[in-house]
Every structure is written in structure tokens, then in C-alpha cells.
Coordinates of C-alpha atoms in Angstrom, one line a residue:
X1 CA 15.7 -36.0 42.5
X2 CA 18.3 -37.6 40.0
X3 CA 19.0 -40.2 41.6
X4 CA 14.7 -41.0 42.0
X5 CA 14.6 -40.4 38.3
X6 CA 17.9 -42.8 37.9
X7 CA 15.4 -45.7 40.2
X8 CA 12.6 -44.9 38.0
X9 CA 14.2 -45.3 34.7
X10 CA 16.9 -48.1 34.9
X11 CA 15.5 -50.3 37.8
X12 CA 18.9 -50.6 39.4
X13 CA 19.0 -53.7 40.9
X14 CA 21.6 -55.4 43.2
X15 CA 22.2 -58.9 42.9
X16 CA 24.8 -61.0 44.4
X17 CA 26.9 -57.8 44.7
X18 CA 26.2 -57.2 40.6
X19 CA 24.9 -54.3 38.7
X20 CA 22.0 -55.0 36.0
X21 CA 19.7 -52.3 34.0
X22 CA 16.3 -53.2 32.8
X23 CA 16.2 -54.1 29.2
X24 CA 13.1 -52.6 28.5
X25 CA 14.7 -49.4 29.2
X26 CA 17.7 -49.7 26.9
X27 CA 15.2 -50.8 24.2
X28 CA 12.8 -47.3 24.8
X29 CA 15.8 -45.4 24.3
X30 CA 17.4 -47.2 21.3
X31 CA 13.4 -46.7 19.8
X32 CA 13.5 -43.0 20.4
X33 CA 17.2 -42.6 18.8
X34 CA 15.8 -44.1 15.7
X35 CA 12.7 -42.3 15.4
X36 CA 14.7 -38.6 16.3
X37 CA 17.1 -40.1 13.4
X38 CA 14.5 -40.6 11.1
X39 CA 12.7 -37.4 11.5
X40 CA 15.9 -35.5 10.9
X41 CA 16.7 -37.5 8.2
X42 CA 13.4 -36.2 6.3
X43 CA 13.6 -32.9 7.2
X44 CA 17.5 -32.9 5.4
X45 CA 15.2 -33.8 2.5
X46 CA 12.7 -30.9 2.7
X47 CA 13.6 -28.2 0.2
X48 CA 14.9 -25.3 2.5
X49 CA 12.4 -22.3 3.5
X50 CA 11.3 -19.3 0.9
X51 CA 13.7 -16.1 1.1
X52 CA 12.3 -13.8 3.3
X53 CA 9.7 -11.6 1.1
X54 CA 11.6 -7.8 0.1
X55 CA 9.8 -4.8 1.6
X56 CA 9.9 -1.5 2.0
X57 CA 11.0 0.1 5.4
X58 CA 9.0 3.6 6.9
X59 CA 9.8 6.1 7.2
X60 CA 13.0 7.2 5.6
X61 CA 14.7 3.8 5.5
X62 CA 16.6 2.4 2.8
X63 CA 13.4 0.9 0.3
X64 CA 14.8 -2.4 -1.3
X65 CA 12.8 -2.7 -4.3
X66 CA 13.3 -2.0 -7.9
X67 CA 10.0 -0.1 -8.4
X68 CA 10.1 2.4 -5.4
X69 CA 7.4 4.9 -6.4
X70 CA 4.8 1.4 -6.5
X71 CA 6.2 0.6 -3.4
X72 CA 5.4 3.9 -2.1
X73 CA 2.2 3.7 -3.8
X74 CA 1.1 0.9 -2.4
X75 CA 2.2 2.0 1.3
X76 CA 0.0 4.5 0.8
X77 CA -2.7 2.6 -0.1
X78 CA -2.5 0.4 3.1
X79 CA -2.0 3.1 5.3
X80 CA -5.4 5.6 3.9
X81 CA -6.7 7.4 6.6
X82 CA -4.0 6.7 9.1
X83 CA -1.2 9.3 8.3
X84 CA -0.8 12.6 9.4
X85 CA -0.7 15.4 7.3
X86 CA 3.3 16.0 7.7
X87 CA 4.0 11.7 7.1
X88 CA 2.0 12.1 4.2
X89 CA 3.5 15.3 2.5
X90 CA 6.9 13.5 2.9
X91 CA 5.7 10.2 1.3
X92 CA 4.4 12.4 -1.2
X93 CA 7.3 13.9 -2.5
X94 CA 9.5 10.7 -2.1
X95 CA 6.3 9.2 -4.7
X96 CA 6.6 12.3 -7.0
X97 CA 10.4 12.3 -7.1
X98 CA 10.4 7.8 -7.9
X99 CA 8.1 8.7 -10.2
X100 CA 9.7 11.5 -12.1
X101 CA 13.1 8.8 -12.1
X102 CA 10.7 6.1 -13.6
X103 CA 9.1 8.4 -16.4
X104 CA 12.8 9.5 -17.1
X105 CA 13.9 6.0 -17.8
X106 CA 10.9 4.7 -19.9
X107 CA 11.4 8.1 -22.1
X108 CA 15.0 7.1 -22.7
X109 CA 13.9 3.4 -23.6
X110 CA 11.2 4.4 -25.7
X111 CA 12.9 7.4 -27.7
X112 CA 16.1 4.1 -28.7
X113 CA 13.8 1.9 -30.5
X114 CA 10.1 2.5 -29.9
X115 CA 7.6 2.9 -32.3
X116 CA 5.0 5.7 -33.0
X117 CA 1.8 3.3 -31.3
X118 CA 4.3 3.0 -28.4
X119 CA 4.9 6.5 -28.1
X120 CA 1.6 7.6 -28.1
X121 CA 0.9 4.7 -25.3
X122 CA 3.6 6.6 -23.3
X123 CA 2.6 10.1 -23.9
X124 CA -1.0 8.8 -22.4
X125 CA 0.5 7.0 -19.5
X126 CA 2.1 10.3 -18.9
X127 CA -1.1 12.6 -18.8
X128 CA -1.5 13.5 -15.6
X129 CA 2.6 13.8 -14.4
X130 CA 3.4 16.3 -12.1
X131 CA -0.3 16.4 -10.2
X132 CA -1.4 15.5 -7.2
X133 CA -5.1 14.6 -6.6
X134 CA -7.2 14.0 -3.8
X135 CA -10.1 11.8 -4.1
X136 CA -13.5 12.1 -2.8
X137 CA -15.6 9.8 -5.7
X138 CA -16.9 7.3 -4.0
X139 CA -20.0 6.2 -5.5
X140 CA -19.8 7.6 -8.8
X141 CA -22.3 7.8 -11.4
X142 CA -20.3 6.2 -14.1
X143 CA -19.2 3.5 -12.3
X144 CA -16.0 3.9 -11.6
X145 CA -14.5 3.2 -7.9
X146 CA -12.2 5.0 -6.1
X147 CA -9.5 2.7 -5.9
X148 CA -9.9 2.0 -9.8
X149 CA -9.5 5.4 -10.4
X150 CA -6.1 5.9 -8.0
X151 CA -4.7 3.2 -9.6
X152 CA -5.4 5.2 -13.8
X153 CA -3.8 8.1 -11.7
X154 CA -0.8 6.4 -10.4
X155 CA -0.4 4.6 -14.3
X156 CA -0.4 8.4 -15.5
X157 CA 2.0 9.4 -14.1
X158 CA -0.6 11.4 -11.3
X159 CA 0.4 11.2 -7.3
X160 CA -2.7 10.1 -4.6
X161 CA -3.3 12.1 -1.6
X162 CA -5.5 10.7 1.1
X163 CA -6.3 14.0 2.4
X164 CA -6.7 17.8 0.5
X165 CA -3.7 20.1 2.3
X166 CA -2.1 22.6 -0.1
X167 CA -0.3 20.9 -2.1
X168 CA -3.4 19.0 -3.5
X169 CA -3.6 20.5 -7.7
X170 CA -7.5 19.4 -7.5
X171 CA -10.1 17.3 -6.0
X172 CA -11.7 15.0 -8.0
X173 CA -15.0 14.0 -6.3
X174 CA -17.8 12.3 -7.5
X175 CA -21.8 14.1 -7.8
X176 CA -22.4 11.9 -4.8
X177 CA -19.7 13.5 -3.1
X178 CA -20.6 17.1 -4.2
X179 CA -23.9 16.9 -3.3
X180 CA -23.4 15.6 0.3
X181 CA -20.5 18.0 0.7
X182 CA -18.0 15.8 2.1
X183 CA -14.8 16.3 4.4
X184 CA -12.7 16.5 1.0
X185 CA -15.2 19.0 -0.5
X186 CA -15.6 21.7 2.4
X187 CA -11.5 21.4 3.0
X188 CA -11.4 22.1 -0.6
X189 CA -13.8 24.7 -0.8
X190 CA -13.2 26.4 2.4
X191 CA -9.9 26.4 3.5
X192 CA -7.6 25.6 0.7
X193 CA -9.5 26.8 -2.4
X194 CA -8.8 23.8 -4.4
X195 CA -10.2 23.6 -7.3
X196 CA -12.8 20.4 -7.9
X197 CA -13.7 18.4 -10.7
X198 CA -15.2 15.5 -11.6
X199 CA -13.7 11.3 -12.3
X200 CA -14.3 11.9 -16.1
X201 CA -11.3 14.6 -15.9
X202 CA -8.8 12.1 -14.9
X203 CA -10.7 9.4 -18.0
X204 CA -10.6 12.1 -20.8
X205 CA -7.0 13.0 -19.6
X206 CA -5.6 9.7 -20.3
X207 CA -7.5 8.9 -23.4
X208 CA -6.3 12.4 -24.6
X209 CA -2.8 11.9 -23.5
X210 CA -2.6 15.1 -21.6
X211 CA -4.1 17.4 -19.5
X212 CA -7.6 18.3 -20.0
X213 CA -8.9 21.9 -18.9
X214 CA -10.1 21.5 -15.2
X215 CA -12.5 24.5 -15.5
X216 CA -14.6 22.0 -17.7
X217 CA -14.9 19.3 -15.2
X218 CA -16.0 21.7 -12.7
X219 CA -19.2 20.9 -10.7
X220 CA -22.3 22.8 -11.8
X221 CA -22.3 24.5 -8.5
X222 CA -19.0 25.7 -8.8
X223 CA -19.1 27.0 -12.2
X224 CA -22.2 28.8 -11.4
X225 CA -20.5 30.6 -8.5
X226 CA -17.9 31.7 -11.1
X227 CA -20.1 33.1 -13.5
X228 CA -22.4 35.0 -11.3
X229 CA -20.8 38.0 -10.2
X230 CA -20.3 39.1 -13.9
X231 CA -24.2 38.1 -14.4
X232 CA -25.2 39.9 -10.8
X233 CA -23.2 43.1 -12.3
X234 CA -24.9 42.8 -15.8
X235 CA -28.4 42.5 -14.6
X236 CA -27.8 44.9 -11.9
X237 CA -26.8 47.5 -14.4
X238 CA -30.1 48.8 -15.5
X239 CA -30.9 49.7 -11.8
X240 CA -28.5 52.5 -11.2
X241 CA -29.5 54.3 -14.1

């Protein structure tokens, strides 16, 4: 009780009708006020706390950030594999549309005083705008990994998909992939005709500064199924004569 805790810490003590307190009690506390005072005294001299770090709010919250489409980006990147196809589409097109406002502003700061290296540097950091690529090249012959190669996509101007859906322009997958026939490749193949080609498409795009022919970065499977109904025709020809 208090008045137990009162015995315990004062030693209240009744003599000849006078009231005393124990000294080694007032000396505890005057020892604890001067060590609380000191402690707060340092901390006043602490510099204060960092700002709480800016991020980006999901979905459809207000992104507070002065590069939104590498915010978006990067969001992406954490979250691979754990969207659903209707999250992603809208993340998509939010990327696309930060992107498109991005490109708009370096072309207007480039055209005011930029010279011709410059603008060749832009024109190839521009070569793959207005695509969107799945990825399937994991393991690729020339060495090149997968999140490398998303990040020469992004630069150019490209958008990332984690998944092939219909609004994928092309899959770029690996040998590796091709020849084990991934998720990516059957979805592409199958059930959303997308056409495939390999990681030195997106490399030759960005050295060329534009847009390389995808029919030339086609795998040798796939071309081979394109040219052999005009080759089944020819040879069978001869027979129905």
C-alpha cells in the first residue's frame, strides 16, 4: 500500500513527538535528479533524428517523388511475381504515362542548348519508347542478367512486365529459356501470340538508337515455323501434277 511504500522509503520515525526522514533517502533521490538531469542534458545535444525517408504510396496514392516512373519502376521490381495481372496493367500504364512526361521534358532541355553527341545519347536512350517487354532470359548466353537487362529497358525508354498478358509488344527470352519452354514462352506462344526474340534485340536497339526489326531476333524455332508453310507448298507442288 502507499502508506507501506511511504515506511519503506522514508523510515518515518517518531521521536519525542517529532517527525524525521532518513537521509540516506533524500540523498538517493537528489542522486537520481542529477543523473535524469544529466541525461537530458545530452540528449538536448544530440543532433535531432533524419526526416522520415519520401516514398511512394500503392496503389493510386498520391507518389511524392520527383522521378515517378523510377519510382514505379522500382515498385515493380520489389513486388516481381507478386501482382496480379489487373495491379500490374494499372502500374503499367501509370510507368508508360511518367515515362512519356520524363522523355517530354529531356527533349525540351536537350533541343535549348544540347549538342549533336548529346542528342544522339538521347535518341539512344529513347530506342525502345512506347514498348512493353516481358522477360524470360535468365541465364543467357552472352552474359547478360535479367535484372541488367530491365534496367537498359527502363533507360530506353522501354516499360517491364513481370508477366506476358496482351499488352506485352514481345518477349524477350533467352536460348535457355526457349529451349526449356518456360511459363513466359508457352503464354507467349499459345495463348497470346506474342512475338519472341532474343536479349541482343534490346542491345542492338540501344546501340542503334532505335528500333531494331523483331523478325530478326526471332528464335530459330520460330522463324522456321514461319517459313515452312511456303516451303511445305513449294515442295509439295510437284506432287499434284
Amino acid at each position: 500500500t502507499h502508506l507501506e511504500h511511504l515506511e519503506c522509503g522514508r523510515q518515518l520515525t517518531s521521536r519525542t513527538g517529532e517527525l524525521s526522514v532518513d537521509a540516506s533517502f533524500l540523498e538517493s533521490q537528489r542522486a537520481k535528479a542529477e543523473e535524469r538531469r544529466r541525461r537530458f542534458e545530452a540528449a538536448a545535444r544530440e543532433p535531432p533524428p533524419p526526416l522520415p525517408k519520401r516514398s511512394m504510396a500503392w496503389p493510386g496514392g498520391k507518389i511524392v517523388t520527383p522521378n515517378k516512373a523510377e519510382a514505379i519502376a522500382s515498385f515493380l521490381e520489389r513486388k516481381a511475381g507478386s501482382l496480379d495481372e489487373a495491379k500490374e496493367r494499372v502500374l503499367l500504364g501509370e510507368l508508360g504515362r511518367a515515362a512519356a512526361e520524363a522523355g517530354a521534358g529531356a527533349a525540351a532541355a536537350a533541343s535549348a542548348g544540347a549538342a549533336a553527341a548529346s542528342g544522339a545519347a538521347a535518341s539512344s536512350s529513347r530506342a525502345l519508347a512506347g514498348l512493353t517487354l516481358a522477360l524470360s532470359a535468365g541465364g543467357d548466353e552472352s552474359g547478360v542478367g535479367q535484372a541488367e537487362l530491365a534496367k537498359s529497358i527502363r533507360a530506353a525508354g522501354g516499360v517491364v512486365s513481370n508477366t506476358v498478358h496482351k499488352r506485352v509488344d514481345l518477349l524477350v527470352a533467352s536460348a535457355r529459356a526457349v529451349k526449356r519452354n518456360t511459363q513466359a514462352v508457352r503464354k507467349a506462344r499459345g495463348k497470346f501470340r506474342t512475338p519472341i526474340v532474343s536479349p541482343d534485340f534490346v542491345i542492338d536497339s540501344i546501340a542503334a538508337g532505335s528500333k531494331r526489326d523483331p523478325a530478326l531476333y526471332a528464335p530459330t524455332a520460330d522463324r522456321a515455323a514461319r517459313a515452312a508453310p511456303p516451303a511445305a507448298a513449294a515442295s509439295a507442288a510437284p506432287l499434284g501434277t
